[in-house]
CSV table of C-alpha atoms in Angstrom, one decimal:
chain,number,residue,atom,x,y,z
A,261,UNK,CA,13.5,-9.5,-31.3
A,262,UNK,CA,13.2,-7.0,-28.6
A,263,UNK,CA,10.4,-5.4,-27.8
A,264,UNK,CA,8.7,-3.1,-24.9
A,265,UNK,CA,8.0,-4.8,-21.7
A,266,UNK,CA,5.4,-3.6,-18.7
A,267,UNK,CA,6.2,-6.6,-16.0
A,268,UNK,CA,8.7,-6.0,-13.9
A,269,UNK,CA,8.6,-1.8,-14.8
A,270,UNK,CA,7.1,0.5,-11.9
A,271,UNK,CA,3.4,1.3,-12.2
A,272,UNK,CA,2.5,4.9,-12.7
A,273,UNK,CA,2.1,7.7,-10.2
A,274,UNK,CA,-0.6,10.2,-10.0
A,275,UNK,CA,1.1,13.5,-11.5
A,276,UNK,CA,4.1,11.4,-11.9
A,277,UNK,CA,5.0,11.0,-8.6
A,278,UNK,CA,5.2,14.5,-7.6
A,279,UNK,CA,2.3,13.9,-4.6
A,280,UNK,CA,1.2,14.6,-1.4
A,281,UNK,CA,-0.2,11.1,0.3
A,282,UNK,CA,-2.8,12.2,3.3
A,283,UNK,CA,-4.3,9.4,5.1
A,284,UNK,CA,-7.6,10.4,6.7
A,285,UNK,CA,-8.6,8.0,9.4
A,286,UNK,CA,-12.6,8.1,8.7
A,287,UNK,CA,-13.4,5.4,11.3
A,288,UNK,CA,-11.4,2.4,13.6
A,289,UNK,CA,-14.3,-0.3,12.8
A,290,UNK,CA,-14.6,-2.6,9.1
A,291,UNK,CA,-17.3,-5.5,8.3
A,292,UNK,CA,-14.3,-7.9,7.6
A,293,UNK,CA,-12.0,-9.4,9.8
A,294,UNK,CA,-9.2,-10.4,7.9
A,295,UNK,CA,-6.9,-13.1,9.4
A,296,UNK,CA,-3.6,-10.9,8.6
A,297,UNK,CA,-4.6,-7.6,9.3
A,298,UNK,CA,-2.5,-5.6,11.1
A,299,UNK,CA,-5.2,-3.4,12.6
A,300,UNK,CA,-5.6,-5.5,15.3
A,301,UNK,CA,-7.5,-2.9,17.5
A,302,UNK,CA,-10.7,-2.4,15.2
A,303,UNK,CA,-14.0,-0.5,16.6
A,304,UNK,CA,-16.9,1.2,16.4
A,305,UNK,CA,-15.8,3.6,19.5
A,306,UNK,CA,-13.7,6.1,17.4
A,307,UNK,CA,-15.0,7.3,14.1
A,308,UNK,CA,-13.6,10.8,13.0
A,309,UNK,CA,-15.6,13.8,13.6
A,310,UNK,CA,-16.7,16.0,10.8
A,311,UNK,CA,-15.2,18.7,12.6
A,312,UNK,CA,-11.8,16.9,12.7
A,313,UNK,CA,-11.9,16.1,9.2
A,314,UNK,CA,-12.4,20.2,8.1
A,315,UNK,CA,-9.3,20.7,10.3
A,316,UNK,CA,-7.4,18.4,8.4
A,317,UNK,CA,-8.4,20.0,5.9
A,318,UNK,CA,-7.3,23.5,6.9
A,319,UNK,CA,-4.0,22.4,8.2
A,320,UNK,CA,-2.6,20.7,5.7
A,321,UNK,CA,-4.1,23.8,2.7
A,322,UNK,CA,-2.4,26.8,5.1
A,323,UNK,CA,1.1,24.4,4.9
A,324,UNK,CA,3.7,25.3,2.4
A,325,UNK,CA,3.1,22.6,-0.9
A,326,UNK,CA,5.9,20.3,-1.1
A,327,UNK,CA,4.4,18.6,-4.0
A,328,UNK,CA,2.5,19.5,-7.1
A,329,UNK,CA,-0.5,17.4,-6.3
A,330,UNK,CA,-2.4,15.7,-3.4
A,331,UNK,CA,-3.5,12.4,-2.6
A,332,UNK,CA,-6.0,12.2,0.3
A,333,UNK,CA,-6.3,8.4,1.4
A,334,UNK,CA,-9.7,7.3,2.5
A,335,UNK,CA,-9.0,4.1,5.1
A,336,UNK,CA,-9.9,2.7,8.4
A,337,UNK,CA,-10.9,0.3,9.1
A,338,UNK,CA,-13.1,0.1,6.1
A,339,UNK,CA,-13.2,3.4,4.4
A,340,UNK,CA,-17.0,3.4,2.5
A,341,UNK,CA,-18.7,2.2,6.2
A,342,UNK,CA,-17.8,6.4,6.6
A,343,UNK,CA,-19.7,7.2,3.1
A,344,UNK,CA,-20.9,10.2,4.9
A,345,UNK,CA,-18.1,11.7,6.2
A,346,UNK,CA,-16.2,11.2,2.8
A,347,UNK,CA,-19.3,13.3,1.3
A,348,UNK,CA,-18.3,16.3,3.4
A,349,UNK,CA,-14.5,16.0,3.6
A,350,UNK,CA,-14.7,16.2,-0.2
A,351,UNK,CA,-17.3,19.1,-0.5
A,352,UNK,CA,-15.3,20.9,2.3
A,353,UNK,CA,-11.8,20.5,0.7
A,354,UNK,CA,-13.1,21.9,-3.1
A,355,UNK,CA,-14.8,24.5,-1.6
A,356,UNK,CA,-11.6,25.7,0.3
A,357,UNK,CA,-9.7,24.7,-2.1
A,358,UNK,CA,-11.5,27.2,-4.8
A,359,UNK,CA,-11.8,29.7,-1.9
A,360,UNK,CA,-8.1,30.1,-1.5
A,361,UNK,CA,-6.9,29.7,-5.2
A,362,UNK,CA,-4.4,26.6,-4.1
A,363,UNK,CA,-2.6,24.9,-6.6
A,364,UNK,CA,-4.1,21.8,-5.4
A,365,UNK,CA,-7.9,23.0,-6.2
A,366,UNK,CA,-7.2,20.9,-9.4
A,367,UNK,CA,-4.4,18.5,-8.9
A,368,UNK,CA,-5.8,16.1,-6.1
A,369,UNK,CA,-7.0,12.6,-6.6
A,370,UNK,CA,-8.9,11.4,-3.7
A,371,UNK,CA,-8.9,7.3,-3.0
A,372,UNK,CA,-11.3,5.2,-1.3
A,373,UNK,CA,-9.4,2.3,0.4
A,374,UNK,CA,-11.9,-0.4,0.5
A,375,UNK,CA,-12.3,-3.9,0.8
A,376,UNK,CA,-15.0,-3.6,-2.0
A,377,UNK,CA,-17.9,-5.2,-0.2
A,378,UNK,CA,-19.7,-1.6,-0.1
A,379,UNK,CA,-18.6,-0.9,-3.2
A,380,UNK,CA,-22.1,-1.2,-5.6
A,381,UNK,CA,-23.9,1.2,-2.8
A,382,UNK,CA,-25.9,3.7,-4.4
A,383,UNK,CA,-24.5,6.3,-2.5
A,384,UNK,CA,-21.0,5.2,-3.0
A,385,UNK,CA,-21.5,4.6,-6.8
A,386,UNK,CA,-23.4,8.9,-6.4
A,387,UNK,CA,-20.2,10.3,-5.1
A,388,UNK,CA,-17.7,7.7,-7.7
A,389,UNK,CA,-19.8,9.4,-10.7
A,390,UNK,CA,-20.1,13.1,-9.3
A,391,UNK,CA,-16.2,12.6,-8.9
A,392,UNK,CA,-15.1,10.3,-11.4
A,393,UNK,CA,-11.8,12.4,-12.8
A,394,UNK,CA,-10.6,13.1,-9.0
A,395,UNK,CA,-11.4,9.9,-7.5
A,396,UNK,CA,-9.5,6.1,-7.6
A,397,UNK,CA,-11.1,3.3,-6.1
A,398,UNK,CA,-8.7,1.0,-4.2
A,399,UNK,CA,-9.8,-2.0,-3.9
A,400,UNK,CA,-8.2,-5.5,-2.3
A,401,UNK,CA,-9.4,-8.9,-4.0
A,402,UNK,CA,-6.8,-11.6,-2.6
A,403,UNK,CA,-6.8,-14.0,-5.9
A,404,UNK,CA,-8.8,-16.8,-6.3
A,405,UNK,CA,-11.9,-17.7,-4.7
A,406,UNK,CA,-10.2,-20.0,-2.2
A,407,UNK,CA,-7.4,-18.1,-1.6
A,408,UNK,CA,-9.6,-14.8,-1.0
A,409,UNK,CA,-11.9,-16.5,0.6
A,410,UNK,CA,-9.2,-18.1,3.4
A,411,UNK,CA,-8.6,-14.8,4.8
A,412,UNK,CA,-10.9,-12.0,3.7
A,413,UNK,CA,-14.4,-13.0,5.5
A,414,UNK,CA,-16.9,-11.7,7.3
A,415,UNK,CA,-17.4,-12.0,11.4
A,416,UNK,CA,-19.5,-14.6,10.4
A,417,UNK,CA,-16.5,-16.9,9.2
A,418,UNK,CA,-18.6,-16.2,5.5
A,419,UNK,CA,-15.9,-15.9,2.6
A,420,UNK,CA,-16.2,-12.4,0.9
A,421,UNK,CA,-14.8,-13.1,-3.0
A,422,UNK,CA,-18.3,-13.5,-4.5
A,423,UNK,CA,-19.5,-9.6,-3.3
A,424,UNK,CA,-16.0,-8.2,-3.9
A,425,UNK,CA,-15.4,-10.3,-7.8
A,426,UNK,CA,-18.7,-9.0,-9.0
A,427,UNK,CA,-17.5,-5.5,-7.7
A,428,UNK,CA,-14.1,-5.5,-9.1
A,429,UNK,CA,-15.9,-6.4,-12.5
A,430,UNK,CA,-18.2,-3.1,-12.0
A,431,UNK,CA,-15.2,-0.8,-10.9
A,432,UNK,CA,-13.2,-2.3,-14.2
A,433,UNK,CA,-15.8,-1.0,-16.0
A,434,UNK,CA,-15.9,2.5,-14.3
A,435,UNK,CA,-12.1,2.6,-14.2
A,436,UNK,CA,-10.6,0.2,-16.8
A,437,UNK,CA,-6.6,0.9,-15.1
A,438,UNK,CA,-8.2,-0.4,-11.6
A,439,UNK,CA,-4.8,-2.1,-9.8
A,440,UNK,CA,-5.4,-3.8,-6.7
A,441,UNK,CA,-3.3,-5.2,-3.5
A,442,UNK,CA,-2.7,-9.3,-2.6
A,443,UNK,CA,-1.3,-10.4,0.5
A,444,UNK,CA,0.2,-13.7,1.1
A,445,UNK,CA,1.1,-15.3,4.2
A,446,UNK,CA,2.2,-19.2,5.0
A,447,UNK,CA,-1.3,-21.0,4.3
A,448,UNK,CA,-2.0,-19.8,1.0
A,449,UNK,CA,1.5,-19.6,-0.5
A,450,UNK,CA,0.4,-22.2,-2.6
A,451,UNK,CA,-2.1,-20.2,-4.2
A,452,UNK,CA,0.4,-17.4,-5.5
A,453,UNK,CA,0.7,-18.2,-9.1
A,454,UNK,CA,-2.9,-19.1,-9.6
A,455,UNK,CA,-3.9,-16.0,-7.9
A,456,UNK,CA,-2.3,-13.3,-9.7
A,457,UNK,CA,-3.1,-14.7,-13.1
A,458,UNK,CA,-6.7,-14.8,-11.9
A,459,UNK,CA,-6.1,-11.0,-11.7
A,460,UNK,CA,-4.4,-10.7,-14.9
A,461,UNK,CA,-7.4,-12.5,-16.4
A,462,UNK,CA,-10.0,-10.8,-14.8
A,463,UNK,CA,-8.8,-7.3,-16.7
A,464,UNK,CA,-6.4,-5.9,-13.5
A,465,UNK,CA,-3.5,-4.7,-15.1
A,466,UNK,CA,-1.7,-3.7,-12.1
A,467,UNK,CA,-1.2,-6.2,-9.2
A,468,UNK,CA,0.7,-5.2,-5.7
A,469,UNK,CA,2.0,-7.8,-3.8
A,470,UNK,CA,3.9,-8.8,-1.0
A,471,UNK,CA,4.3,-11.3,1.7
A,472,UNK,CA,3.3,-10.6,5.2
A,473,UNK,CA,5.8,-8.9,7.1
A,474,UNK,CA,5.2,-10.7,10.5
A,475,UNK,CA,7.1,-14.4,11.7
A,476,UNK,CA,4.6,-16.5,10.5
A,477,UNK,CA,6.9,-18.1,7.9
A,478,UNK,CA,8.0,-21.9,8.7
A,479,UNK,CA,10.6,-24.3,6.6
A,480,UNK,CA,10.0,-24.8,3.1
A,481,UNK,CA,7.8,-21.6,2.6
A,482,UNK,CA,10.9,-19.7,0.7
A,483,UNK,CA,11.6,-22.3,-1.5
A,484,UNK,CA,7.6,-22.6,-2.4
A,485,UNK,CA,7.9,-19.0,-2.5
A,486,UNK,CA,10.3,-19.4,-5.2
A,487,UNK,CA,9.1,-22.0,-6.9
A,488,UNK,CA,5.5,-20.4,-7.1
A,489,UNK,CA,7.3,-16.8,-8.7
A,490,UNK,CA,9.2,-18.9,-11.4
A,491,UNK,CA,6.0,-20.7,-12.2
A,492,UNK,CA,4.5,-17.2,-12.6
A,493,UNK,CA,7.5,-15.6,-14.9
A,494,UNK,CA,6.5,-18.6,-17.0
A,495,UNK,CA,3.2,-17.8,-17.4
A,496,UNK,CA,3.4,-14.4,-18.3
A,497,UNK,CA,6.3,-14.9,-20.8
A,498,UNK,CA,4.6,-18.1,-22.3
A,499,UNK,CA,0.9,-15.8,-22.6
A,500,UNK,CA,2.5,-12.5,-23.4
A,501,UNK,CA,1.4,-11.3,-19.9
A,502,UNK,CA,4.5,-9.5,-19.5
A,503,UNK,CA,4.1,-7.2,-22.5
A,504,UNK,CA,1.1,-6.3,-20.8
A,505,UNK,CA,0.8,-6.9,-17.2
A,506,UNK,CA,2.4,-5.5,-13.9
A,507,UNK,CA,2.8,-7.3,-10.7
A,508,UNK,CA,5.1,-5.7,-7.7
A,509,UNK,CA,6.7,-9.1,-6.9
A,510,UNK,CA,9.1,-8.4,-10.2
A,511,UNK,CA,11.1,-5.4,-10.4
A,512,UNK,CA,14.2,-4.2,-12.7
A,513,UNK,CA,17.6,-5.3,-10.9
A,514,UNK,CA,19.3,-1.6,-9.8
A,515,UNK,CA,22.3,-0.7,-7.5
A,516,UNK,CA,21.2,0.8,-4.3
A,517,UNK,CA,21.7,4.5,-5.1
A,518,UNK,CA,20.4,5.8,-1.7
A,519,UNK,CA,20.4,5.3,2.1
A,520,UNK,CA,17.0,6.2,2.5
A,521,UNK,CA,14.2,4.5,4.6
A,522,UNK,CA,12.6,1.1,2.0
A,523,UNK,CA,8.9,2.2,3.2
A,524,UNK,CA,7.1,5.6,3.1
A,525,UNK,CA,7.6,6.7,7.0
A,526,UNK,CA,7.9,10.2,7.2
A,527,UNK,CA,7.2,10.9,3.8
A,528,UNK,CA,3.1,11.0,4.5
A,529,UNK,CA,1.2,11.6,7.2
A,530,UNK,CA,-2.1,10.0,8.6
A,531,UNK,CA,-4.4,11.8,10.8
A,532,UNK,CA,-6.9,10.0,13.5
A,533,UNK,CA,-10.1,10.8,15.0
A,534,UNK,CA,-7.9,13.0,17.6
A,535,UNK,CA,-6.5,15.2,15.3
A,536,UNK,CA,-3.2,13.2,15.8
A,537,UNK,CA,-0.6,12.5,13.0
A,538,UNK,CA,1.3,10.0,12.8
A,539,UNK,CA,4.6,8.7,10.2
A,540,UNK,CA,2.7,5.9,9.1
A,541,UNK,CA,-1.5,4.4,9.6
A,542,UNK,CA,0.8,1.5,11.6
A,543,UNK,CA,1.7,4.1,14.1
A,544,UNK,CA,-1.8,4.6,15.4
A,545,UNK,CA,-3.3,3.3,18.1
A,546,UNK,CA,-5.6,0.9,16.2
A,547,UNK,CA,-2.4,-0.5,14.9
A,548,UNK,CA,-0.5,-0.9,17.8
A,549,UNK,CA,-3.4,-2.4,19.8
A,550,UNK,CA,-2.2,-5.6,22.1
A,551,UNK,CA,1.5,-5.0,20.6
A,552,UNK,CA,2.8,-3.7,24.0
A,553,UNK,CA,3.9,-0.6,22.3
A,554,UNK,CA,2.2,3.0,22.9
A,555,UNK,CA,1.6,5.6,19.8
A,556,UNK,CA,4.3,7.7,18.6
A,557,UNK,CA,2.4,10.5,17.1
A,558,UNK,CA,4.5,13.6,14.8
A,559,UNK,CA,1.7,16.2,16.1
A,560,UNK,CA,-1.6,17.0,15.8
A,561,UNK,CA,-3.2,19.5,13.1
A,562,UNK,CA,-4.4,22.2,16.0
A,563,UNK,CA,-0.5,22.1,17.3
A,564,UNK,CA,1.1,21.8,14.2
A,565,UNK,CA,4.3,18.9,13.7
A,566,UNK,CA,6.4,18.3,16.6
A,567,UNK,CA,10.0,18.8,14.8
A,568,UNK,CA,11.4,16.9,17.3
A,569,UNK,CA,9.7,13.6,16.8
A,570,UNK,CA,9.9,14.3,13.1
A,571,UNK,CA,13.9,14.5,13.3
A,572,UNK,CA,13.5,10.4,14.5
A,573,UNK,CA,11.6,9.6,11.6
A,574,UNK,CA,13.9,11.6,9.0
A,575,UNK,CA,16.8,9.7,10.2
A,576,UNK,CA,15.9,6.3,9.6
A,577,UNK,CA,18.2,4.9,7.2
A,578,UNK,CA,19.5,1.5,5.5
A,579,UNK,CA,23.2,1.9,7.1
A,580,UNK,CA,21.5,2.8,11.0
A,581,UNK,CA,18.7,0.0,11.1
A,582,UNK,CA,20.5,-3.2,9.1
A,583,UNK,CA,22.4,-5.4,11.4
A,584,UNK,CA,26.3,-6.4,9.0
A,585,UNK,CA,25.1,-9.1,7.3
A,586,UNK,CA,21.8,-6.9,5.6
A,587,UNK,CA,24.6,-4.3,4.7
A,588,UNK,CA,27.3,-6.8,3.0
A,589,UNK,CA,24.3,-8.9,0.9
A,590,UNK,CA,24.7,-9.1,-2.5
A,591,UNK,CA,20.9,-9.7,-3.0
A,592,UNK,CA,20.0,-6.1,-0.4
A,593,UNK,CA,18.0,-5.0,-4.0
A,594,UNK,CA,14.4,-4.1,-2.9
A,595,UNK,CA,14.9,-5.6,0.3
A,596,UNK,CA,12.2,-4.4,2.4
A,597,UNK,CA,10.4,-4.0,5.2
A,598,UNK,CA,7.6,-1.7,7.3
A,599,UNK,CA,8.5,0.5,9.9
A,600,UNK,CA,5.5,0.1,12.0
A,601,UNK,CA,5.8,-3.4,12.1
A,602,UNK,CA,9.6,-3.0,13.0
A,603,UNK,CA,8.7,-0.7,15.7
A,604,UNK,CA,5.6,-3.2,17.5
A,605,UNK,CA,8.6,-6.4,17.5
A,606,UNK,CA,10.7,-4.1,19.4
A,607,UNK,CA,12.1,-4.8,22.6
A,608,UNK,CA,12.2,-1.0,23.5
A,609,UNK,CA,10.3,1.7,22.5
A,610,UNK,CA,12.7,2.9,19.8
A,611,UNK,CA,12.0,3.1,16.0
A,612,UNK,CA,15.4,1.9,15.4
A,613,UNK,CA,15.1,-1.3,14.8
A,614,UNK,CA,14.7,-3.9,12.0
A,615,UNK,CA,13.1,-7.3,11.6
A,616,UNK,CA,14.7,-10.0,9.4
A,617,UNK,CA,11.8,-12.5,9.7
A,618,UNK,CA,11.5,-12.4,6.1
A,619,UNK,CA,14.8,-12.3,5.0
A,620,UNK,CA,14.6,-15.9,3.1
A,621,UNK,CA,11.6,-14.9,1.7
A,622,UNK,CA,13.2,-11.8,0.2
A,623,UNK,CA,16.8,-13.7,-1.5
A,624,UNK,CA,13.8,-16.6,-2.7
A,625,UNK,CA,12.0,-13.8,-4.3
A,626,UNK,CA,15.0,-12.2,-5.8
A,627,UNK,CA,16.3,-15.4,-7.5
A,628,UNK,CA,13.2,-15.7,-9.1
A,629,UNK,CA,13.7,-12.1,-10.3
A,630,UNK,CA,16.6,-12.7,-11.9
A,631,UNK,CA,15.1,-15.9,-13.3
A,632,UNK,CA,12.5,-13.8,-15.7
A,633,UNK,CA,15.2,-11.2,-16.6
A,634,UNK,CA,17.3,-14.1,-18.2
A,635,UNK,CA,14.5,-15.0,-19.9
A,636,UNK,CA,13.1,-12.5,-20.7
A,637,UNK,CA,16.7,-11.3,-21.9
A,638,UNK,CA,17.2,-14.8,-24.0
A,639,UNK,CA,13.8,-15.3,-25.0
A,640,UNK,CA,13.2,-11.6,-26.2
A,641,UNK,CA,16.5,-9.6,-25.9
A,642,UNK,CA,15.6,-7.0,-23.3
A,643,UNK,CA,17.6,-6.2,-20.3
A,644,UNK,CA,16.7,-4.5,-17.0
A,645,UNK,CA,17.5,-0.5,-17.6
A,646,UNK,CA,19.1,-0.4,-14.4
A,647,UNK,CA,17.5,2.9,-13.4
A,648,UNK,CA,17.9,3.8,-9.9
A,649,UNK,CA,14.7,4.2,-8.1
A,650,UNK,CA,13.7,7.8,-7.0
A,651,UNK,CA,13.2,8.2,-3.3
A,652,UNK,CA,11.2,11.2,-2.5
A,653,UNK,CA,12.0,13.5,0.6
A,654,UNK,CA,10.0,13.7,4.4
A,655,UNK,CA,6.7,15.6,4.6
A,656,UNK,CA,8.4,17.9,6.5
């Protein structure tokens, strides 16, 4: 019998998807050191002025609203070591807010991107509470305690899963529709089923995933990669997960509708300690750090957007960047990939250019896809809508 089904169906949007995404750079430094993080440049040198952070501010309230809401991104680095300066960007921004009557005085959301360590400070747990209908903890817990715990530690070499479980259990509490992010890479492919429905059990609803975008891959990963997604498919179907349960790494078959860019360059904008903004947090210099490759910045909130630079990033497309044999793939469905990192494996300095060092990973993950809609299809007579996905628009 057929019946409503959450796996595999995209999670929900502040507003419904009619948002702004700011990224505020608080501060460069973190008190992790993740073994795939692409902030490869991390410090203590450049935290954002206060004074930077009420331009931002300013700039982006005196700019004609694209979108009905706002979501300001708090990240670094680690977002809550900057507890202080998220204090005063948000007192600053309702004030204004109220002060100029804009339509965003009441439809903003602001998110703390965090690796959760900080997360039970009092002071950060103060401004949750004072804030609790405009405010959406984001917090990463990588699986299992040996799979978190292989990659998410502390300079120290010391794993982080046992501060971050017992604060993902507090934030469920607070926030009982808490998603989170996972990460996988080649040593802890292993771990991928295991992992996710350690979330699942846990009480997060809403899992984000993907594989690591850089050539770290090595023979026999895709085919664990596949083996590892059908394993999880038969979970969730055998335990009723997918009635329940989202995780990214399952999505409803569509035809490509639309040439636009996969990733969200050039529809957001991040701004740094300078006052810069950039396409993309990977654009920053932070990001790029040891890649060879210098920032390519959009503007700066005293000059406004560069139009120029902009028109680069509002031409990416599919049909420019993907060599033939992307183009004429019959499994190009939510193929994907990031700009930034596209741009750092670059021989030149240009944005046009795509990496395929995943491309195995992806047709291994798309088999598997189609593996749970065939069951899901014989075991419970549903079928994949086949909605095309909306792509929004640049900032600019």
């Amino acid at each position: 019998m057929a019946g409503s089904h959450v796996l595999g169906t995209s999670s929900q949007m502040y507003r419904g998807g009619d948002t702004q995404y700011l990224d505020i750079l608080l501060t460069e430094d973190c008190n992790l050191r993740c073994h795939y993080c692409y902030l490869t440049g991390k410090n203590a040198v450049h935290p954002m002025p206060a004074q930077v952070a009420r331009d931002a501010v300013d700039f982006f309230l005196r700019m004609p609203i694209p979108r009905v809401g706002v979501v300001w991104n708090m990240i670094g680095g680690e977002a809550l070591i900057a507890m202080g300066l998220i204090e005063e960007f948000a007192t600053y921004f309702k004030s204004r807010a109220r002060q100029l009557n804009h339509p965003w005085r009441y439809a903003y959301m602001i998110m703390l991107s965090t690796n959760g360590v900080l997360y039970d400070d009092p002071r950060v747990q103060k401004f949750l509470f004072e804030n609790r209908h405009h405010v959406y903890p984001g917090i990463t817990i990588d699986g299992t305690k040996r799979k978190h715990d292989m990659h998410r530690v502390f300079p120290d070499g010391r794993g982080s899963y046992d501060i971050v479980a017992r604060n993902i259990r507090l934030a469920l509490r607070q926030f009982p529709y808490l998603g989170t992010k996972i990460t996988f890479s080649h040593a802890d492919l292993e771990y991928l089923c295991e992992s996710i429905v350690h979330l699942w059990e846990m009480g997060i609803k809403d899992v984000a995933a993907n594989v690591v975008f850089e050539d770290v891959w090595e023979p026999g990963d895709s085919e664990l990669f596949e083996l590892q997604l059908r394993e999880l498919a038969d979970v969730a179907l055998a335990r009723g997960f997918w009635r329940t349960h989202r995780c990214s790494l399952f999505w409803e078959p569509k035809v490509p509708d639309s040439d636009y860019n996969t990733c969200g360059t050039g529809k957001c904008a991040s701004v740094d300690w300078r006052g810069d903004l950039h396409a993309c947090i990977r654009f920053a210099e932070h990001s790029l750090a040891g890649s060879g490759q210098s920032t390519r910045p959009i503007g700066n909130i005293y000059t406004g957007f560069n139009q120029g630079y902009l028109r680069a990033f509002k031409s990416l497309r599919v049909s420019l960047l993907s060599p033939p044999d992307c183009l004429a793939c019959d499994m190009q469905d939510r193929c994907i990939w990031c700009s930034g990192q596209c741009y750092e494996e670059a021989a030149s300095d240009t944005i046009f250019h795509r990496t395929t060092t995943i491309c195995e990973m992806h047709k291994s993950q798309w088999r598997a896809n189609q593996y749970y809609w065939q069951q899901l299809e014989r075991n419970h007579g549903i079928k994949p809508s086949g909605r095309a996905a909306n792509q929004q628009p640049c900032l600019i």
